[in-house]
Amino acid sequence: MQVPYVSNESLFNIAEKFLDEYHNSRILPVPIEEIAESKLGLMILPISKLESLCDISGTIGKDFNTILIDEETYKNQENRARFTIAHEVGHVILHKQLFEKENGKYSIEDFVRFQNGLSSNAYKRLEIQAFRFGESILFPKDKIDEIFTSTLERLGDINSLAITDLEKIISPISSKFGVSGRATYNKLKRDYPSVFESLMSNTPF
């Protein structure tokens, strides 16, 4: 089965429309769990040992109405759980129609057939699309630009900062957006490469 290509710009625009409809205030952190349950009508179902047994923190149910999430992650790793939920919401928004077009119904057999029919490249494309969408939901563009800039200004001249100051940059941003430090690092490094180049060039080792 072919998975259509969707550009990063298009994914960003879809995410912005999603926020316009479901969280227009852009107040942080984006209440993704509330949106998923109250506004999209999704059920979030913690599953014991999902990650240790299946090597995944979450997955979408066969009916695209249930998000299965690792129980340990859900209970004890709030920021990571939020990203997992946002990622699975991405599959609902981006890929539910793809499944319906391919199968037209929601039996477990059809869902398994749908997954097994994906090539490794098609599966990777699905995951990247959901990842980019989820990331754009949790990091609204205007907010990340504003807060990243203000964080750097508070710390002083960028030319005086080195990679050893990374925690001072990452930690307050991670806290404001309700995401993990790793997710924040990946977002900032990809979207603001010149800043990270400066941090590296100022590092004395």
PDB file of N, CA and C in Angstrom, residues 14 20 34 51 81 84 89 132-133 137 139 143-144 154 157-158 165 197:
ATOM      1  N   ILE A  14      -1.421  21.701   8.740  1.00  0.00           N
ATOM      2  CA  ILE A  14      -2.491  20.861   9.288  1.00  0.00           C
ATOM      3  C   ILE A  14      -2.526  20.989  10.809  1.00  0.00           C
ATOM      4  N   ASP A  20      -6.034  25.787  15.796  1.00  0.00           N
ATOM      5  CA  ASP A  20      -7.055  26.827  15.625  1.00  0.00           C
ATOM      6  C   ASP A  20      -8.427  26.312  16.046  1.00  0.00           C
ATOM      7  N   GLU A  34      -6.615  16.260  27.200  1.00  0.00           N
ATOM      8  CA  GLU A  34      -7.987  16.770  27.250  1.00  0.00           C
ATOM      9  C   GLU A  34      -8.570  16.900  25.846  1.00  0.00           C
ATOM     10  N   GLU A  51       5.416  -1.271  26.628  1.00  0.00           N
ATOM     11  CA  GLU A  51       6.720  -0.946  26.059  1.00  0.00           C
ATOM     12  C   GLU A  51       7.714  -2.088  26.231  1.00  0.00           C
ATOM     13  N   ALA A  81       4.530  10.899  28.008  1.00  0.00           N
ATOM     14  CA  ALA A  81       3.176  10.430  27.702  1.00  0.00           C
ATOM     15  C   ALA A  81       2.435  11.443  26.839  1.00  0.00           C
ATOM     16  N   THR A  84       3.574  11.004  23.331  1.00  0.00           N
ATOM     17  CA  THR A  84       3.006   9.776  22.771  1.00  0.00           C
ATOM     18  C   THR A  84       1.559   9.998  22.348  1.00  0.00           C
ATOM     19  N   VAL A  89      -2.543  10.920  18.148  1.00  0.00           N
ATOM     20  CA  VAL A  89      -3.555  11.819  17.580  1.00  0.00           C
ATOM     21  C   VAL A  89      -3.190  12.150  16.136  1.00  0.00           C
ATOM     22  N   ARG A 132       5.973  14.489  13.243  1.00  0.00           N
ATOM     23  CA  ARG A 132       6.043  15.914  12.913  1.00  0.00           C
ATOM     24  C   ARG A 132       4.760  16.638  13.322  1.00  0.00           C
ATOM     25  N   PHE A 133       3.624  15.983  13.085  1.00  0.00           N
ATOM     26  CA  PHE A 133       2.345  16.574  13.467  1.00  0.00           C
ATOM     27  C   PHE A 133       2.278  16.750  14.982  1.00  0.00           C
ATOM     28  N   ILE A 137       2.016  20.235  17.263  1.00  0.00           N
ATOM     29  CA  ILE A 137       0.918  20.497  18.191  1.00  0.00           C
ATOM     30  C   ILE A 137       1.460  20.947  19.549  1.00  0.00           C
ATOM     31  N   PHE A 139       4.466  22.110  20.248  1.00  0.00           N
ATOM     32  CA  PHE A 139       5.330  23.287  20.127  1.00  0.00           C
ATOM     33  C   PHE A 139       4.701  24.267  19.134  1.00  0.00           C
ATOM     34  N   LYS A 143       4.727  30.321  19.731  1.00  0.00           N
ATOM     35  CA  LYS A 143       5.156  30.189  21.123  1.00  0.00           C
ATOM     36  C   LYS A 143       6.616  29.749  21.236  1.00  0.00           C
ATOM     37  N   ILE A 144       7.032  28.788  20.419  1.00  0.00           N
ATOM     38  CA  ILE A 144       8.410  28.310  20.526  1.00  0.00           C
ATOM     39  C   ILE A 144       9.382  29.394  20.086  1.00  0.00           C
ATOM     40  N   ARG A 154      17.564  36.136  28.101  1.00  0.00           N
ATOM     41  CA  ARG A 154      17.725  36.109  29.556  1.00  0.00           C
ATOM     42  C   ARG A 154      19.108  35.600  29.952  1.00  0.00           C
ATOM     43  N   ASP A 157      24.237  37.260  25.762  1.00  0.00           N
ATOM     44  CA  ASP A 157      24.665  37.199  24.365  1.00  0.00           C
ATOM     45  C   ASP A 157      24.918  35.753  23.962  1.00  0.00           C
ATOM     46  N   ILE A 158      24.363  35.350  22.809  1.00  0.00           N
ATOM     47  CA  ILE A 158      24.545  33.975  22.337  1.00  0.00           C
ATOM     48  C   ILE A 158      26.019  33.648  22.162  1.00  0.00           C
ATOM     49  N   ASP A 165      26.196  25.136  28.372  1.00  0.00           N
ATOM     50  CA  ASP A 165      25.040  25.885  28.880  1.00  0.00           C
ATOM     51  C   ASP A 165      23.725  25.310  28.373  1.00  0.00           C
ATOM     52  N   GLU A 197      25.117  25.684  16.201  1.00  0.00           N
ATOM     53  CA  GLU A 197      26.454  25.835  15.623  1.00  0.00           C
ATOM     54  C   GLU A 197      27.270  26.826  16.448  1.00  0.00           C
TER      55      GLU A 197
END
